[in-house]
C-alpha cells in the first residue's frame, strides 16, 4: 500500500526535476511543504479537477509563490489539465508552469501570486467574499455557499507589511473559514532568518484575533491532520497553523540551508535525495500506484454533484435567489443594466449638475448600486472624502453581513491591503469590488493595482483629490506623477472625467470591463458641466472625443485635456476664437481606451495633418508628448506642488487660460 510519505515524495521529486531541467527555480519550499500539501489536498481540500471554477470549491492560495512547483505538482497529480509535458517545460516560454503561479494561464490556480504577502491578502478577500456571499444567499437548510480558503505562506510573506494589514482585518472580521499554514522553516535567501526576523508570530496573530495552532510538525501526517481538523472546527476566527518544516527536506547536504531555497539542487544532490527518500524512479517518472493515490477526479465529480443536487433543492425552494446566485457567479450583468445605466447618464447630460467629480461619482454609485447587488465598496478611512458610501451602504464584514445585505467594507488606513483584498473579492466571483483613497496614496496600493491588471481581476480602484487642486495640504498630498504611473500599467484603464456626465460614463465603463480593472480618478473641486450632443455622450466611452469644434471655420490647433483642465481648455478655445484662432477641444478621459480605437476614429479626433497641439493636465507633463508630438506643447507639472489654496496653485504653476492661449499661439508659429 502506498504511504503518505511516498505520495509526498512524488511532489518532492517533481520539484527537484523541474527546477533542475529549467536550471532555475525554488526546490526547497515544495520539498519542505510536501507533507502538509499531501494531507490538505487528499483529506481536506474540496475541489473538482474536471471543473476548476466550480463555485463552491475550496480556494487554495500559494502566497509563497516562488515555490510554484509545489502547486504545479499537486495540480498534475490530482488530475487537473496540466500534463507532465508542462512540468517538464517549467519556467519556459508559453508553458502553463510559470515561475510564479498565474491564474490566467494554469487551470486550478486561483490567483496570480508573486510579490510576497499579496497571496495572503487575496486569500482574505476570498474568505470575505465567502462570508458575505453566504449571508446574501444561504437560507435555513440550504447552505449553498460553504467553503474554506486555505493559504500557504512563509517567512517572507509575514515580513512584508501587507501581511500586518490584512491579518489584522481578517481577525477583526472573524473570517472563520480562512486557514493559513505557515511554513516555519527559518530560512530565507540570505540564510537563517533569526538575524532579521525575530517576531513572535503566534503571539502576533493571537493579538490580531486569530486562532493559532502552534508547534505542528510539518512532516508528521497525523499531527498535520489533527491541526487541519481543528482549524475547520473553528467558525469565529481565522486560523494560523504554525508548521515547523525543513526546507529542502530529503536533500541530505542542502536541506535546512539557504542553498536549497532558490537554486537547482544539482544532479549529485538530486541523486542523493532520491536515495535518502527511497525514490527509485527516473526524472519525471511517476508510478501508477502513486498516481492512483493522488487521483481526485472521481471524488471531485462526486463532491460537485452533491452540491448540484443540493442547489437544485435550493432552487426549488428559492427560485429567485438561485437565479440571482447563478447570474452573479457567471459574472453577467443584470438584463436591465445597459438601458438603465445609460438613462442615468443621459439624464445627467440633460440636468447639467456642476459638482466635483468625486460628488458625481457618489451620484453614480447611488444610481448604479441598486441595479447591481454584486457591487461591494470600501474606503481606506476616507469614506467622507472619497464619497464612496451611498444611502444603501451597510457594513459587509462584521456580524451577519447586515442581515444578508452587506455591501460596504471599512478597511481603515490600509491602502495596500485594501486593493489586494479587492482582487480576492473579484477573483472569488459574485462581486464587483471597488476601493477608494486619495490619488496620492495610490503609491501605497500600486503593487496590488499592478496585480489587478496582471491577474487580471475586475477590481475598480477609486481615487479622489486628483491634482494640485487638493490645495493647502501641500505637496506631500498632491499627486503629480501618479496619473502617468497608473496609465503605464499594462491592461489597466485610468479614467479622469471632466464633469458629472463623464464621471458616470467612467463608472459604467469600469463596471462593464468584465474581468479587468480600472482606476477612476475624481476631483475635489467643482467642475463645470459641458454641453454635448447624443453622439458626443456616446463617444465618451471611446476614451477620447471631440468636445468642441469651431462652427464656421476649420480648426488650426487642437487642445487636449482631461478632468478639471477640460474647462480651462474650453475657455482658452473661446478666448482664441475671439482672436481669430479656430481651435478644436478634445476631452480624453481615458487614454488607454482611446488608443485601442480603430485608426480611422483616432485620426478623426486627432488628425495627423494638425501638428499644432497642446495638452493640458495638472500632472506630469512628459506623458502627453506622444499626443502632441515634437511641434506641440504640454501645460503640465514638472515639479512637486506647494501648500496654498487651489486657485493660487493653478495660477502659480501656469494652469490659466492665458497660459494655455499663449501655448497654442507658440505652436502656430
XYZ file of N, CA and C in Angstrom, residues 55 59 127-139 144-145 147 325 328-329 401 428-431:
78
model
N -18.258 26.712 -8.264
C -18.402 27.876 -7.387
C -18.202 27.562 -5.915
N -10.910 27.370 -1.884
C -9.874 28.137 -2.582
C -8.521 27.854 -1.939
N -11.964 34.784 1.482
C -12.716 34.404 2.677
C -13.806 35.417 2.990
N -13.505 36.701 2.786
C -14.534 37.724 2.981
C -15.669 37.532 1.987
N -15.323 37.241 0.735
C -16.346 37.002 -0.283
C -17.246 35.835 0.121
N -16.643 34.747 0.618
C -17.435 33.589 1.036
C -18.392 33.965 2.149
N -17.907 34.725 3.119
C -18.743 35.107 4.254
C -19.915 35.981 3.817
N -19.633 36.986 3.006
C -20.684 37.922 2.599
C -21.654 37.249 1.633
N -21.116 36.452 0.706
C -21.988 35.763 -0.244
C -22.910 34.776 0.484
N -22.386 34.104 1.497
C -23.219 33.190 2.283
C -24.347 33.950 2.967
N -24.027 35.127 3.499
C -25.072 35.933 4.136
C -26.116 36.397 3.131
N -25.675 36.667 1.915
C -26.611 37.096 0.870
C -27.556 35.974 0.456
N -27.038 34.747 0.363
C -27.805 33.698 -0.325
C -28.215 32.503 0.526
N -27.463 32.131 1.519
C -27.844 30.939 2.291
C -29.159 31.167 3.030
N -29.918 30.091 3.107
C -31.184 30.104 3.832
C -31.239 28.863 4.714
N -25.743 26.902 0.349
C -25.170 26.737 -0.994
C -23.802 27.405 -1.111
N -23.491 28.291 -0.183
C -22.161 28.896 -0.116
C -21.518 28.416 1.181
N -17.606 27.065 1.909
C -16.291 26.541 1.569
C -15.203 27.298 2.325
N -28.095 34.052 -7.805
C -26.796 33.480 -7.483
C -26.081 33.030 -8.759
N -24.859 36.086 -10.765
C -23.706 36.758 -10.172
C -22.435 35.933 -10.307
N -22.525 34.637 -10.101
C -21.325 33.808 -10.206
C -20.848 33.666 -11.644
N -23.177 40.200 8.270
C -23.135 40.932 6.994
C -24.448 41.656 6.745
N -12.919 35.716 -6.492
C -13.815 34.720 -5.912
C -15.056 34.522 -6.767
N -15.572 35.606 -7.319
C -16.813 35.546 -8.079
C -17.984 35.999 -7.230
N -18.981 36.563 -7.899
C -20.173 37.024 -7.208
C -20.132 38.477 -6.804
N -19.003 39.137 -7.009
C -18.853 40.529 -6.600
C -18.088 41.338 -7.642
